Short mmCIF file of C-alpha atoms in Angstrom, two decimals:
data_model
loop_
_atom_site.label_atom_id
_atom_site.label_comp_id
_atom_site.label_asym_id
_atom_site.label_seq_id
_atom_site.Cartn_x
_atom_site.Cartn_y
_atom_site.Cartn_z
CA UNK G 1 127.70 -98.32 -1.61
CA UNK G 2 126.61 -99.64 1.38
CA UNK G 3 123.26 -100.17 -0.25
CA UNK G 4 124.82 -101.47 -4.00
CA UNK G 5 126.41 -104.34 -1.73
CA UNK G 6 123.26 -104.71 0.06
CA UNK G 7 121.78 -105.23 -2.92
CA UNK G 8 125.07 -107.26 -4.58
CA UNK G 9 124.18 -111.10 -2.83
CA UNK G 10 125.38 -109.66 0.93
CA UNK G 11 122.07 -110.83 1.74
CA UNK G 12 120.78 -112.81 -0.93
CA UNK G 13 117.63 -114.93 0.76
CA UNK G 14 118.43 -117.72 -1.94
CA UNK G 15 122.23 -118.34 -1.53
CA UNK G 16 125.66 -117.87 -2.97
CA UNK G 17 125.38 -120.79 -5.62
CA UNK G 18 121.79 -120.80 -5.91
CA UNK G 19 120.74 -118.85 -9.39
CA UNK G 20 117.02 -118.96 -11.34
CA UNK G 21 117.63 -117.75 -15.47
CA UNK G 22 114.86 -114.74 -15.77
CA UNK G 23 112.21 -115.95 -18.71
CA UNK G 24 113.39 -114.84 -22.55
CA UNK G 25 112.16 -111.97 -24.35
CA UNK G 26 114.25 -113.43 -27.60
CA UNK G 27 115.01 -110.36 -30.35
CA UNK G 28 115.85 -108.19 -27.37
CA UNK G 29 118.26 -104.89 -28.64
CA UNK G 30 120.25 -102.68 -26.27
CA UNK G 31 123.99 -101.86 -27.07
CA UNK G 32 124.32 -101.93 -22.73
CA UNK G 33 122.62 -105.08 -22.78
CA UNK G 34 120.85 -104.15 -19.67
CA UNK G 35 119.65 -107.00 -16.79
CA UNK G 36 117.49 -106.80 -13.62
CA UNK G 37 117.80 -110.02 -11.78
CA UNK G 38 115.51 -111.12 -9.04
CA UNK G 39 117.91 -109.85 -6.26
CA UNK G 40 117.36 -106.20 -7.15
CA UNK G 41 120.61 -105.95 -9.36
CA UNK G 42 120.90 -104.32 -12.66
CA UNK G 43 124.38 -105.74 -14.99
CA UNK G 44 125.18 -103.73 -17.93
CA UNK G 45 128.38 -103.54 -20.51
CA UNK G 46 129.52 -100.52 -21.62
CA UNK G 47 132.60 -100.46 -23.77
CA UNK G 48 134.31 -103.31 -22.68
CA UNK G 49 132.83 -102.82 -18.96
CA UNK G 50 131.07 -104.67 -16.90
CA UNK G 51 129.14 -103.19 -14.27
CA UNK G 52 126.58 -103.93 -11.61
CA UNK G 53 123.90 -100.92 -10.36
CA UNK G 54 126.62 -98.64 -11.87
CA UNK G 55 129.62 -99.58 -10.31
CA UNK G 56 132.17 -100.98 -12.44
CA UNK G 57 133.05 -105.04 -11.43
CA UNK G 58 136.27 -104.31 -12.02
CA UNK G 59 135.74 -101.80 -9.02
CA UNK G 60 133.85 -103.63 -6.72
CA UNK G 61 136.33 -106.32 -7.16
CA UNK G 62 139.22 -104.56 -5.39
CA UNK G 63 137.08 -102.98 -3.28
CA UNK G 64 136.38 -106.88 -1.64
CA UNK G 65 139.14 -108.49 -2.69
CA UNK G 66 138.69 -110.06 0.71
CA UNK G 67 135.51 -110.33 1.17
CA UNK G 68 134.68 -114.26 0.35
CA UNK G 69 131.14 -113.82 0.23
CA UNK G 70 130.95 -111.08 -1.51
CA UNK G 71 133.57 -112.22 -4.39
CA UNK G 72 131.26 -115.80 -4.49
CA UNK G 73 128.17 -113.62 -5.43
CA UNK G 74 129.28 -111.64 -7.92
CA UNK G 75 131.16 -115.30 -9.90
CA UNK G 76 127.15 -116.02 -9.37
CA UNK G 77 125.18 -113.44 -10.96
CA UNK G 78 128.17 -112.64 -13.37
CA UNK G 79 128.02 -116.24 -14.82
CA UNK G 80 123.77 -114.85 -14.69
CA UNK G 81 124.50 -112.27 -16.62
CA UNK G 82 126.22 -114.35 -18.96
CA UNK G 83 123.66 -116.56 -19.50
CA UNK G 84 120.56 -113.80 -20.17
CA UNK G 85 122.02 -111.93 -22.39
CA UNK G 86 123.73 -115.14 -24.67
CA UNK G 87 119.86 -116.44 -24.30
CA UNK G 88 117.83 -112.97 -25.42
CA UNK G 89 119.79 -110.74 -27.39
CA UNK G 90 120.48 -110.84 -31.14
CA UNK G 91 123.86 -109.15 -31.37
CA UNK G 92 127.86 -109.83 -31.45
CA UNK G 93 128.82 -111.22 -28.37
CA UNK G 94 132.40 -111.20 -28.28
CA UNK G 95 134.00 -108.44 -26.22
CA UNK G 96 130.93 -109.35 -24.32
CA UNK G 97 131.99 -111.99 -23.86
CA UNK G 98 135.63 -111.30 -23.38
CA UNK G 99 134.15 -108.01 -20.62
CA UNK G 100 132.69 -111.11 -18.52
CA UNK G 101 135.38 -113.70 -19.04
CA UNK G 102 138.07 -110.60 -17.32
CA UNK G 103 136.04 -109.99 -14.18
CA UNK G 104 135.56 -113.66 -12.93
CA UNK G 105 139.42 -113.93 -13.31
CA UNK G 106 139.39 -111.26 -11.28
CA UNK G 107 137.48 -112.49 -8.70
CA UNK G 108 138.76 -116.01 -9.18
CA UNK G 109 142.06 -114.60 -8.83
CA UNK G 110 141.26 -112.42 -5.69
CA UNK G 111 139.46 -115.62 -4.15
CA UNK G 112 142.69 -117.79 -4.99
CA UNK G 113 144.69 -115.16 -2.62
CA UNK G 114 142.02 -115.80 0.61
CA UNK G 115 142.22 -119.23 -0.50
CA UNK G 116 146.54 -119.23 -0.39
CA UNK G 117 146.18 -117.21 2.91
CA UNK G 118 143.94 -119.76 4.72
CA UNK G 119 145.66 -123.00 3.29
CA UNK G 120 149.20 -121.94 3.67
CA UNK G 121 149.24 -118.66 6.98
CA UNK G 122 150.55 -116.39 4.44
CA UNK G 123 148.66 -114.04 2.77
CA UNK G 124 149.30 -113.66 -0.52
CA UNK G 125 147.99 -111.28 -3.68
CA UNK G 126 149.25 -111.10 -6.83
CA UNK G 127 149.01 -107.80 -9.18
CA UNK G 128 150.21 -108.17 -12.32
CA UNK G 129 153.65 -109.16 -12.92
CA UNK G 130 153.58 -107.88 -8.84
CA UNK G 131 153.18 -110.37 -6.29
CA UNK G 132 152.68 -109.90 -2.27
CA UNK G 133 153.73 -111.88 0.77
CA UNK G 134 151.90 -110.48 3.68
CA UNK G 135 151.30 -106.44 2.91
CA UNK G 136 154.87 -106.96 1.23
CA UNK G 137 156.03 -106.59 -2.58
CA UNK G 138 158.48 -108.81 -2.73
CA UNK G 139 159.77 -108.47 -6.85
CA UNK G 140 160.09 -104.48 -5.12
CA UNK G 141 162.27 -106.19 -2.19
CA UNK G 142 164.45 -107.81 -5.05
CA UNK G 143 165.62 -104.85 -6.94
CA UNK G 144 166.44 -103.43 -3.50
CA UNK G 145 168.30 -106.11 -2.75
CA UNK G 146 170.58 -106.18 -5.49
CA UNK G 147 171.40 -102.88 -5.16
CA UNK G 148 171.92 -103.45 -1.23
CA UNK G 149 173.78 -106.92 -1.30
CA UNK G 150 172.74 -107.26 2.46
CA UNK G 151 173.26 -110.06 5.04
CA UNK G 152 170.52 -109.00 6.92
CA UNK G 153 168.34 -108.09 3.27
CA UNK G 154 169.68 -111.82 2.50
CA UNK G 155 168.23 -113.25 5.54
CA UNK G 156 164.48 -111.24 5.12
CA UNK G 157 164.39 -112.66 1.20
CA UNK G 158 165.41 -116.11 2.66
CA UNK G 159 162.15 -116.24 5.33
CA UNK G 160 159.75 -115.84 1.41
CA UNK G 161 161.57 -117.59 -0.40
CA UNK G 162 160.70 -120.10 2.26
CA UNK G 163 157.50 -119.11 2.73
CA UNK G 164 156.84 -119.50 -1.09
CA UNK G 165 158.35 -122.98 -1.44
CA UNK G 166 155.45 -124.07 1.31
CA UNK G 167 152.73 -122.53 -0.80
CA UNK G 168 154.07 -124.42 -4.48
CA UNK G 169 154.23 -127.73 -2.43
CA UNK G 170 150.52 -127.85 -2.01
CA UNK G 171 148.70 -130.17 -4.54
CA UNK G 172 146.50 -127.59 -6.66
CA UNK G 173 144.17 -128.97 -9.67
CA UNK G 174 141.81 -125.97 -10.15
CA UNK G 175 142.44 -124.04 -13.42
CA UNK G 176 143.32 -120.15 -12.11
CA UNK G 177 144.65 -122.32 -8.91
CA UNK G 178 147.20 -123.27 -11.65
CA UNK G 179 147.53 -120.12 -13.52
CA UNK G 180 148.70 -118.43 -9.35
CA UNK G 181 150.84 -121.26 -8.97
CA UNK G 182 152.83 -120.67 -12.89
CA UNK G 183 153.52 -117.69 -11.97
CA UNK G 184 155.25 -118.15 -8.05
CA UNK G 185 156.68 -120.13 -9.48
CA UNK G 186 158.70 -117.53 -11.43
CA UNK G 187 158.64 -115.53 -8.52
CA UNK G 188 159.70 -118.76 -6.68
CA UNK G 189 162.97 -119.18 -9.35
CA UNK G 190 164.24 -114.99 -9.41
CA UNK G 191 164.70 -115.34 -5.61
CA UNK G 192 166.47 -118.58 -5.53
CA UNK G 193 168.66 -116.63 -8.99
CA UNK G 194 168.33 -113.29 -6.38
CA UNK G 195 169.54 -114.92 -3.37
CA UNK G 196 172.70 -116.54 -5.13
CA UNK G 197 174.43 -113.03 -4.92
CA UNK G 198 176.68 -113.31 -2.31
CA UNK G 199 176.18 -110.18 -0.28
CA UNK G 200 178.70 -107.36 -0.09
CA UNK G 201 177.51 -104.65 1.89
CA UNK G 202 176.95 -104.69 5.49
CA UNK G 203 175.02 -101.74 6.88
CA UNK G 204 172.71 -103.03 9.89
CA UNK G 205 172.45 -99.70 11.31
CA UNK G 206 170.75 -98.28 7.60
CA UNK G 207 169.56 -101.68 6.28
CA UNK G 208 166.77 -102.25 9.85
CA UNK G 209 164.86 -99.24 8.79
CA UNK G 210 164.23 -100.29 5.00
CA UNK G 211 163.43 -103.20 6.30
CA UNK G 212 161.81 -104.25 9.77
CA UNK G 213 161.77 -108.18 10.82
CA UNK G 214 161.10 -110.33 8.01
#
């Protein structure tokens, strides 16, 4: 993986944002839509998945979701790949474009998490319908609170609600930031609803082990 990541662009000489399109060779037909970039990167497409040097892009994103340089180079490479395919291949490209859009969405979502962490001091990550603050699954904590509504648990969730409130006060304009913010608003509203429940159980000796410190 290290050699492939090196080729991915950690040491690109031309810079993160620089790109040059390869010369067009129209009417080529290859089901994997291969593209060999000038950075020793081989991009391919197969069954709805984009791969770079035989590694699926989705796996690279998951493995490096906190590395902004890798993510930016991925974004640049995906854009180059899309442009090359659209200029050089005569085939139905709807599924290919959808796969590229999904990969770019995953990249930008990870970049948003890094940006939010830097600007708010909170490590935030979004996975499907779950939101993680400082590596803690807030949705799971809310479910636990519904089962065991204690004062300590309520105080813990209140801390997360306040942190989310600070993040949501920041002005964001990027479309991917807006999507992330909408999901955070949903979690924030659910937190407020859960916290409206009055604690009915107080067993600090048990909850201290379950919740730790905020």
